[in-house]
Amino acid sequence: MQRLTQNDFDALFSLMEKSFPADEHRGRAAQRALFADPDYAVYGIKDGADIKAFISTWRFDDFAYIEHFAVNPSCRNNGVGKKMLNDLIERLGKPVCLEVEPPVNGITRRRIGFYERNGFFLNTYPYEQPPMAAGKKALKMHVMTSGAAADEQRFQKIKSALYEKVYRVVKV
């Protein structure tokens, strides 16, 4: 796993578009602009110019946030995701959180199960992911945290930090 750069952006964004609905990622220019933010980083597995998998992260003082995590469908079910996630947590050296859709169907339940098997806890406090850009929808989500479930005070701190830095809104 290596840190990706703007040179990898086209392949990265292609996998992002294939892996996430439009409301769950920014447009091309806004996504590319994140590479200028010192607290944003993307790690990935490459095969030549192809991106096989990536994890995008935001660094905060006392935790890190995984914004996107995608594995190319041709590389799934062979431990790539588990290895990447565990390597990332070790590399970051601090608690990690991420957002997941509520467990409403088989796919969302399997995704939550994957994270639970890798040391994350589902926090069921009310949470809405703000729109990624004008014209996109807010999405009902849950926050998962590594190591332990968050108490309400910790959850509110995470939510406020995400809203301010990642989504650029002040709303808690």
XYZ file of C-alpha atoms in Angstrom:
172
model
C 0.000 0.000 0.000
C 1.388 3.382 -0.979
C 0.317 6.985 -0.753
C -1.327 8.074 -3.994
C -0.720 11.443 -5.638
C -2.477 13.698 -8.109
C -0.727 11.705 -10.844
C -2.960 8.767 -9.850
C -6.127 10.850 -9.820
C -7.787 9.734 -13.074
C -7.559 6.026 -12.196
C -8.572 6.772 -8.598
C -11.614 8.809 -9.610
C -12.668 6.163 -12.129
C -12.758 3.504 -9.382
C -14.531 5.956 -7.061
C -17.268 6.605 -9.634
C -17.750 2.855 -10.172
C -17.839 2.132 -6.433
C -20.002 4.924 -4.989
C -23.327 6.543 -5.925
C -22.995 10.145 -7.148
C -24.340 11.532 -3.838
C -21.475 9.830 -1.959
C -18.560 11.603 -3.652
C -17.624 15.050 -4.875
C -17.352 16.063 -8.497
C -14.054 15.569 -10.318
C -12.602 19.064 -9.735
C -13.580 19.219 -6.060
C -12.224 15.718 -5.433
C -8.926 16.540 -7.152
C -8.601 19.772 -5.130
C -8.516 17.759 -1.884
C -4.955 16.671 -2.669
C -3.870 20.218 -1.718
C -5.222 19.776 1.836
C -2.435 18.587 4.169
C -4.930 16.632 6.296
C -6.253 14.604 3.346
C -4.447 11.531 2.025
C -5.239 8.596 -0.230
C -3.511 5.229 0.067
C -3.814 2.534 -2.530
C -2.635 -0.605 -4.204
C -1.494 -0.092 -7.773
C -0.766 -2.418 -10.650
C 1.059 -0.214 -13.109
C -1.248 2.746 -13.676
C -4.326 0.820 -12.477
C -5.671 1.341 -8.969
C -6.734 -2.011 -7.494
C -7.977 -0.508 -4.215
C -7.832 2.769 -2.301
C -8.672 4.323 1.052
C -9.047 8.095 1.377
C -8.516 9.587 4.814
C -8.720 12.785 6.807
C -6.400 13.386 9.761
C -7.682 15.032 12.941
C -5.820 15.687 16.207
C -7.052 12.582 18.021
C -8.594 10.396 15.319
C -8.618 9.728 11.592
C -11.610 9.439 9.282
C -11.946 7.085 6.321
C -13.989 8.930 3.714
C -13.874 6.367 0.894
C -12.697 2.758 0.754
C -13.027 0.819 -2.485
C -11.624 -2.415 -3.856
C -11.894 -3.168 -7.565
C -14.489 -5.963 -7.951
C -11.886 -8.188 -9.642
C -9.751 -8.040 -6.465
C -12.458 -8.677 -3.853
C -12.803 -11.679 -1.528
C -9.094 -12.405 -1.288
C -8.193 -10.405 1.830
C -7.056 -7.204 0.100
C -9.573 -5.027 1.963
C -8.783 -6.529 5.360
C -5.038 -6.130 4.834
C -5.391 -2.537 3.616
C -7.645 -1.575 6.509
C -5.371 -3.126 9.131
C -2.232 -1.628 7.542
C -3.877 1.794 7.453
C -4.937 1.673 11.108
C -1.400 0.702 12.088
C 0.098 3.445 9.906
C -2.211 6.138 11.292
C -1.576 5.160 14.912
C -4.820 6.610 16.250
C -8.511 5.653 16.468
C -10.326 5.604 13.133
C -13.944 6.297 12.228
C -15.977 5.931 9.049
C -19.546 6.244 7.800
C -21.750 3.372 6.645
C -25.301 3.140 5.375
C -27.825 1.788 7.889
C -28.147 -2.032 7.832
C -31.235 -2.185 5.598
C -30.267 -4.943 3.136
C -27.782 -7.738 2.584
C -25.090 -5.521 1.082
C -25.162 -2.944 3.882
C -25.266 -5.660 6.564
C -22.253 -7.415 4.980
C -20.345 -4.128 4.816
C -21.007 -3.442 8.505
C -20.044 -7.040 9.315
C -16.735 -6.594 7.473
C -15.874 -3.566 9.580
C -17.010 -5.274 12.800
C -14.762 -8.262 12.044
C -11.930 -5.764 11.702
C -12.424 -4.104 15.087
C -15.015 -1.412 14.371
C -18.158 -0.726 16.396
C -21.476 0.541 14.998
C -22.709 3.693 16.736
C -26.437 4.183 16.239
C -26.716 7.826 17.273
C -28.677 9.864 14.697
C -26.314 10.988 11.948
C -26.740 12.492 8.511
C -23.908 12.891 6.028
C -24.215 16.436 4.676
C -24.390 16.830 0.888
C -21.009 16.395 -0.798
C -21.766 19.356 -3.083
C -24.557 21.668 -4.165
C -27.348 19.670 -5.761
C -26.421 16.433 -3.970
C -28.505 14.869 -1.217
C -27.822 14.492 2.487
C -27.699 10.798 3.436
C -28.713 8.950 6.580
C -25.637 7.087 7.819
C -24.100 5.556 10.920
C -20.623 6.260 12.232
C -18.414 3.284 13.068
C -15.404 3.677 15.352
C -12.346 1.479 15.797
C -11.438 -0.012 19.149
C -14.655 0.804 21.009
C -18.109 2.259 20.556
C -18.256 6.020 21.085
C -20.178 7.467 23.986
C -22.498 10.346 23.095
C -19.952 13.042 23.976
C -17.260 11.417 21.803
C -19.758 10.891 18.983
C -20.738 14.589 19.028
C -17.054 15.582 18.904
C -16.485 13.328 15.875
C -19.641 14.602 14.165
C -18.691 18.260 14.722
C -15.169 17.678 13.412
C -16.417 15.889 10.277
C -19.051 18.534 9.562
C -16.517 21.342 9.895
C -13.439 19.942 8.127
C -14.753 17.353 5.652
C -18.147 18.797 4.720
C -17.373 22.463 5.450
C -20.627 23.078 7.337
C -21.198 24.154 10.908
C -24.176 22.116 12.085
C -24.391 19.754 15.010
